[in-house]
Amino acid sequence: MAVNTNQQGNLHPMRHSLAHIMATAITRLWPEVKLGVGPVVENGFYYDVDLGDVQLSDDDFEKIEGEMRKVIAEDQPFERFMKPIDEAVTWAKEAKQPYKEELLNDLKRAGTTMAKELDADEIGVATVGDSKVEEVSFYRNGSFTDLCRGPHVESTSKVGAFKLMRISGAYWRGKEGNPQMQRVYGVAFATDEDLQAYLHMLEEAKKRDHRKLGQELDLFVFSDLVGAGLPMYTPRGTVLRNGLTHFSEEVRERLGFERVWTPHMTKKDLYEKSGHWAKFGPELFLVKSQETSDELVMKPMNCPHHNQIYASRPRSYRDLPIKYMETTTDYRDEKTGELHGLSRVRSLSQDDSHAYCTPEQVEGIVGSLIVAIHDFYRVIDMELEVRLSFRDGSDGYLGDQELWDLAQGKIEEMAVVNHLKFYKQEGEAAFYGPKIDFMAIDAIGRRWQVATVQFDFVQPQRFGLTYTDEKGEQKQPIMVHCAIMGSFDRFFSVYIEHTAGRFPVWLAPEQLRVITVNQEQATVDFAETIAVRARELGVRVRVDNDNETVGKKIRNAEALKVPYTVVIGQKEIEGGELMPRIRKDLEVSETHDSRTIEELLVTIVHEAKNRVNKTSL
Amino acid sequence: MAVNTNQQGNLHPMRHSLAHIMATAITRLWPEVKLGVGPVVENGFYYDVDLGDVQLSDDDFEKIEGEMRKVIAEDQPFERFMKPIDEAVTWAKEAKQPYKEELLNDLKRAGTTMAKELDADEIGVATVGDSKVEEVSFYRNGSFTDLCRGPHVESTSKVGAFKLMRISGAYWRGKEGNPQMQRVYGVAFATDEDLQAYLHMLEEAKKRDHRKLGQELDLFVFSDLVGAGLPMYTPRGTVLRNGLTHFSEEVRERLGFERVWTPHMTKKDLYEKSGHWAKFGPELFLVKSQETSDELVMKPMNCPHHNQIYASRPRSYRDLPIKYMETTTDYRDEKTGELHGLSRVRSLSQDDSHAYCTPEQVEGIVGSLIVAIHDFYRVIDMELEVRLSFRDGSDGYLGDQELWDLAQGKIEEMAVVNHLKFYKQEGEAAFYGPKIDFMAIDAIGRRWQVATVQFDFVQPQRFGLTYTDEKGEQKQPIMVHCAIMGSFDRFFSVYIEHTAGRFPVWLAPEQLRVITVNQEQATVDFAETIAVRARELGVRVRVDNDNETVGKKIRNAEALKVPYTVVIGQKEIEGGELMPRIRKDLEVSETHDSRTIEELLVTIVHEAKNRVNKTSL
């Protein structure tokens, strides 16, 4: 179990100490417990325990947490000591801890080199010795002793805030056929405030689950007949899909990007040429023609296609930069088990773009794309963090090292010049060049990789792309890849959870709902008149004239999170003014006033046209 | 060789008589000629001849045509007579016509039943006899006699106008390995006027060939690496693609159609359920997952996907009609040899739509679609003809005969009520229901099948689609399919040839070109100012500031058929007025006047916004 190294400061020893404290508590409650291992994981810790016939459930959490709090209150110091390996085995035997005994015997047999392969990290023990394991480390708190590498906090009272979360089954050492253990999970943070924030985030994430909201708001559907990982977008979902992709195209259109269109399948040859086949071959869907012997594949990305458009006629320096963009669907053969709602699909639509330019132009293009990405996410109402994804020392990168160094230096310079909040990470580059990756932070604090700007020295060379320079010489253009949402589907899953389905007016599938208080002709006519006028102005409107109570109809509109709802009765027909119901998150004091339908429609049109998000209302 | 039965009146005997007249002429010129067969084909006729070492070329046409004109001037009557089969064989032997002899021997051997399999139609002979062929028919004109079924015109002078067109190689009876014949093609029409019109049309069609214009105007490209039948659209082509598809969606959006999105692949199961697999299985691209054992295919149509969206939640009569539309790409495994530019591709994008409705609603929906299709083609500037495609007596149609009769009756009634110019054709229905097919007539008189409205009783039943009616009972909706362009790619090939690439302003990839007379800063700045203002107004503009002569730059703009061009020099900068050059087909007298740039831009915006076509200028 890899330890999460991203935890700041003291959190790791706190969490690990809590694993010991939980083991102490369980030992006190069920003295016959046989302990497995108890590592730190993301946001907390667990311990694997064998309680024989005793089956733990969430109902036991109160009891275990109570006992843990006693151990914490006892403020037991954590003491580290070493034992010769044979003595350690004897200790395990005497303590009736067969799992610990097995680990120690394995360590003894394996020696220090093998100990690494046995994953001493998982076992959680420090070893002393050159080739043979001579000594192993222990920690003791009160009467509880555990084989352990540490480090721990000073004493059991220094562990911050925690909460037990769930129990799951786990085979001893992860191997099917081994005894089944019970894995008890807890989360832990430095302060109760942090813990509460985390628990609140979890609660929020559950409420916002895009699969649940997708169903409730009728945004997308799956079908067994169509297959796993192949979503279909309903009319409501498609309004959002088109709204977002058009906006993404619009911010690049302003920079001179032009739309192109390419098919979804291609001969395998294209990816052999690009280098993608060698790298991503097994992730591609293979397409078989029944008429010809053509070996085809579904496109998993679009750059090689765009290169073919570039290559279709001679280009001069006067034509550069040439900028293509295409919102299109790529297909990747993801494992069925890894598919998850819209987050991981087999048909991912990308808002892709490629610029071909001279070395002198590349900085301006990348700079303008950075601005465009920020423009987009400002409207989307998400903050961005930037990761500079550089190569590491491993193989598998194509292209000249010198060019890489130059580009990585330039990228870092540009990140500074553009005042980006950034960090560097080696080993995250594409095989053809370094990247600037953008992480969006959602409303409940989660980070999601979204936009990307990438340098590419490899494809222009592999495809023999050229332009004629001022002197009449053939030169190789530089290629810049950019996507603003990345995978639209994944972005949409993030955006649904970010907004909890309360989409701003410009994206709301239904912007206005008109509810009739009765089904009298005059009422229905008036409602329809409003709808006709709304549609004339481009407002997405729906009349609810069902034979239901007004209360029920209002609840239906609220369930669909419609921004504006008006109720039409005698008063509205006679007065000509309406008191619109406004979705809570959009409400500002003055919008409670009654107004004419024309005033309301003008407001909606204004918000839609200017892509107003809630904070700017 | 199937005879074209669409020729009106006397054209078929005229063309067939011309085949005999040409054979007469060739026999006079090269007495040693061995004749094959000489049927009527679309717009004319041919004769296959074996001239030994003599190789005919276009240079011989004058001589052959001259001799034919003599035969025509001789006004030889065509006389029909019968010969017993054995005498006929003797005749062929004596006439030294081994191909005729072979045909007669085969006929004799084969008997009357087998004669049909031998394609007596191709051989062109009438036979007499019950099971054995006893007699065969001949025609004689002057000293020329030919085995022939007829009918012919009265005499050689009654053949209208003709012209020899080309010579190609053809194996005797179409079989590789058989002797190679020379096939001499001619076209023929009732009057010289008709012939000249046809020749002019051919000339025009050649000039308008969309593959040639696609290259010249930089609209789309193919690549060997991507594969045959898989076009890619360049920025210029994509402007047209999006302009046309958005317009097609817009006319249906007004009718309440809502956009949906579905993936391009699906499990095979979907088409097994729909019935398409049984019917179109071999035309589908098969997709193989390397990760799972899923059997997938590329979608060849979209209705089953849309059915899955319909089926994703319970529907009430109050929700109906439900109307989906999607411009999406389907994949069909066309034979490589049949691929042709954009006319026949493997990746065809459809402007597809499906309405689900009650029996009471179907008439209104079909009626509104008929109007929408006419609205679209009025702007496209093409007249429509309508074919009612009904079932014939053959198998392969699914669904209740009674429903078919009802629907076909209704369709005919609607065609009358809507004043459509229509004809009925049996055997052209879809397997799931009858269709209304629309043929567009292009600028040079050719007819192309484009839009379609189709009834479907089968899929709602196969997919178990239902809605709850007023009484709470589950009912099956009727499905109406509609595409306005059909295959976008094919439509686009027609539209390019229809307009000869002179696209109206609303579709022109480049609406305005600004040409500088020199490269002085003031000139360049002024040109750029115009471009910036044009872009603000949404005008597609390009500045040509290349170091070329003004004449060359104007010719470049003309070659790309840019609607408006302005030349910027000192006079324009000082005067603030421009004398726009207007593409010839758009020119009307008053547009020659000089005007301010703002006036010109307003004109362009107006034409684009209102989709003005040339005739309405």
PDB file of C-alpha atoms in Angstrom, chain B residues 365-378 382-389 411 414-415 418-423 428 434-442 446-455 480-487 490-491 494:
ATOM      1  CA  ILE B 365     -45.659  16.403 -37.979  1.00  0.00           C
ATOM      2  CA  VAL B 366     -45.206  15.064 -41.504  1.00  0.00           C
ATOM      3  CA  GLY B 367     -46.904  18.148 -42.930  1.00  0.00           C
ATOM      4  CA  SER B 368     -44.613  20.502 -41.007  1.00  0.00           C
ATOM      5  CA  LEU B 369     -41.542  18.545 -42.130  1.00  0.00           C
ATOM      6  CA  ILE B 370     -42.626  18.792 -45.761  1.00  0.00           C
ATOM      7  CA  VAL B 371     -42.843  22.573 -45.320  1.00  0.00           C
ATOM      8  CA  ALA B 372     -39.460  22.690 -43.543  1.00  0.00           C
ATOM      9  CA  ILE B 373     -37.802  20.751 -46.367  1.00  0.00           C
ATOM     10  CA  HIS B 374     -39.229  23.172 -48.924  1.00  0.00           C
ATOM     11  CA  ASP B 375     -38.081  26.125 -46.800  1.00  0.00           C
ATOM     12  CA  PHE B 376     -34.563  24.697 -46.785  1.00  0.00           C
ATOM     13  CA  TYR B 377     -34.385  24.076 -50.531  1.00  0.00           C
ATOM     14  CA  ARG B 378     -35.898  27.453 -51.356  1.00  0.00           C
ATOM     15  CA  MET B 382     -32.993  24.079 -55.826  1.00  0.00           C
ATOM     16  CA  GLU B 383     -36.386  22.828 -56.961  1.00  0.00           C
ATOM     17  CA  LEU B 384     -37.761  19.624 -55.532  1.00  0.00           C
ATOM     18  CA  GLU B 385     -39.555  16.638 -56.974  1.00  0.00           C
ATOM     19  CA  VAL B 386     -41.236  14.148 -54.703  1.00  0.00           C
ATOM     20  CA  ARG B 387     -41.280  10.392 -54.897  1.00  0.00           C
ATOM     21  CA  LEU B 388     -43.684   8.413 -52.747  1.00  0.00           C
ATOM     22  CA  SER B 389     -41.662   5.276 -52.035  1.00  0.00           C
ATOM     23  CA  ILE B 411     -48.982   9.776 -47.559  1.00  0.00           C
ATOM     24  CA  MET B 414     -50.850  14.464 -47.862  1.00  0.00           C
ATOM     25  CA  ALA B 415     -48.906  14.779 -51.101  1.00  0.00           C
ATOM     26  CA  ASN B 418     -49.650  19.852 -49.862  1.00  0.00           C
ATOM     27  CA  HIS B 419     -49.685  20.379 -53.658  1.00  0.00           C
ATOM     28  CA  LEU B 420     -46.531  18.327 -54.125  1.00  0.00           C
ATOM     29  CA  LYS B 421     -45.256  17.468 -57.599  1.00  0.00           C
ATOM     30  CA  PHE B 422     -45.027  13.734 -56.964  1.00  0.00           C
ATOM     31  CA  TYR B 423     -44.878  10.272 -58.444  1.00  0.00           C
ATOM     32  CA  GLU B 428     -38.523   1.919 -52.795  1.00  0.00           C
ATOM     33  CA  PRO B 434     -43.117   3.876 -46.586  1.00  0.00           C
ATOM     34  CA  LYS B 435     -41.172   7.046 -47.369  1.00  0.00           C
ATOM     35  CA  ILE B 436     -41.573  10.420 -48.989  1.00  0.00           C
ATOM     36  CA  ASP B 437     -38.314  11.010 -50.866  1.00  0.00           C
ATOM     37  CA  PHE B 438     -37.324  14.407 -52.220  1.00  0.00           C
ATOM     38  CA  MET B 439     -35.208  14.874 -55.358  1.00  0.00           C
ATOM     39  CA  ALA B 440     -33.438  18.193 -55.809  1.00  0.00           C
ATOM     40  CA  ILE B 441     -32.861  19.437 -59.358  1.00  0.00           C
ATOM     41  CA  ASP B 442     -29.494  21.111 -59.777  1.00  0.00           C
ATOM     42  CA  ARG B 446     -29.676  16.676 -62.822  1.00  0.00           C
ATOM     43  CA  ARG B 447     -31.857  15.068 -60.159  1.00  0.00           C
ATOM     44  CA  TRP B 448     -30.417  13.995 -56.792  1.00  0.00           C
ATOM     45  CA  GLN B 449     -32.163  12.230 -53.954  1.00  0.00           C
ATOM     46  CA  VAL B 450     -31.752  14.378 -50.866  1.00  0.00           C
ATOM     47  CA  ALA B 451     -34.398  14.744 -48.154  1.00  0.00           C
ATOM     48  CA  THR B 452     -36.636  12.002 -46.823  1.00  0.00           C
ATOM     49  CA  VAL B 453     -39.588  11.634 -44.461  1.00  0.00           C
ATOM     50  CA  GLN B 454     -40.315   8.087 -43.353  1.00  0.00           C
ATOM     51  CA  PHE B 455     -42.989   6.301 -41.378  1.00  0.00           C
ATOM     52  CA  VAL B 480     -41.283   9.553 -38.104  1.00  0.00           C
ATOM     53  CA  HIS B 481     -37.750   9.678 -39.529  1.00  0.00           C
ATOM     54  CA  CYS B 482     -36.587  12.788 -41.370  1.00  0.00           C
ATOM     55  CA  ALA B 483     -33.337  14.023 -42.894  1.00  0.00           C
ATOM     56  CA  ILE B 484     -33.201  17.255 -44.888  1.00  0.00           C
ATOM     57  CA  MET B 485     -29.831  16.887 -46.588  1.00  0.00           C
ATOM     58  CA  GLY B 486     -29.622  13.123 -46.047  1.00  0.00           C
ATOM     59  CA  SER B 487     -25.920  12.384 -46.201  1.00  0.00           C
ATOM     60  CA  ARG B 490     -23.282  13.645 -50.677  1.00  0.00           C
ATOM     61  CA  PHE B 491     -25.464  16.751 -50.416  1.00  0.00           C
ATOM     62  CA  VAL B 494     -24.283  18.147 -55.156  1.00  0.00           C
TER      63      VAL B 494
END
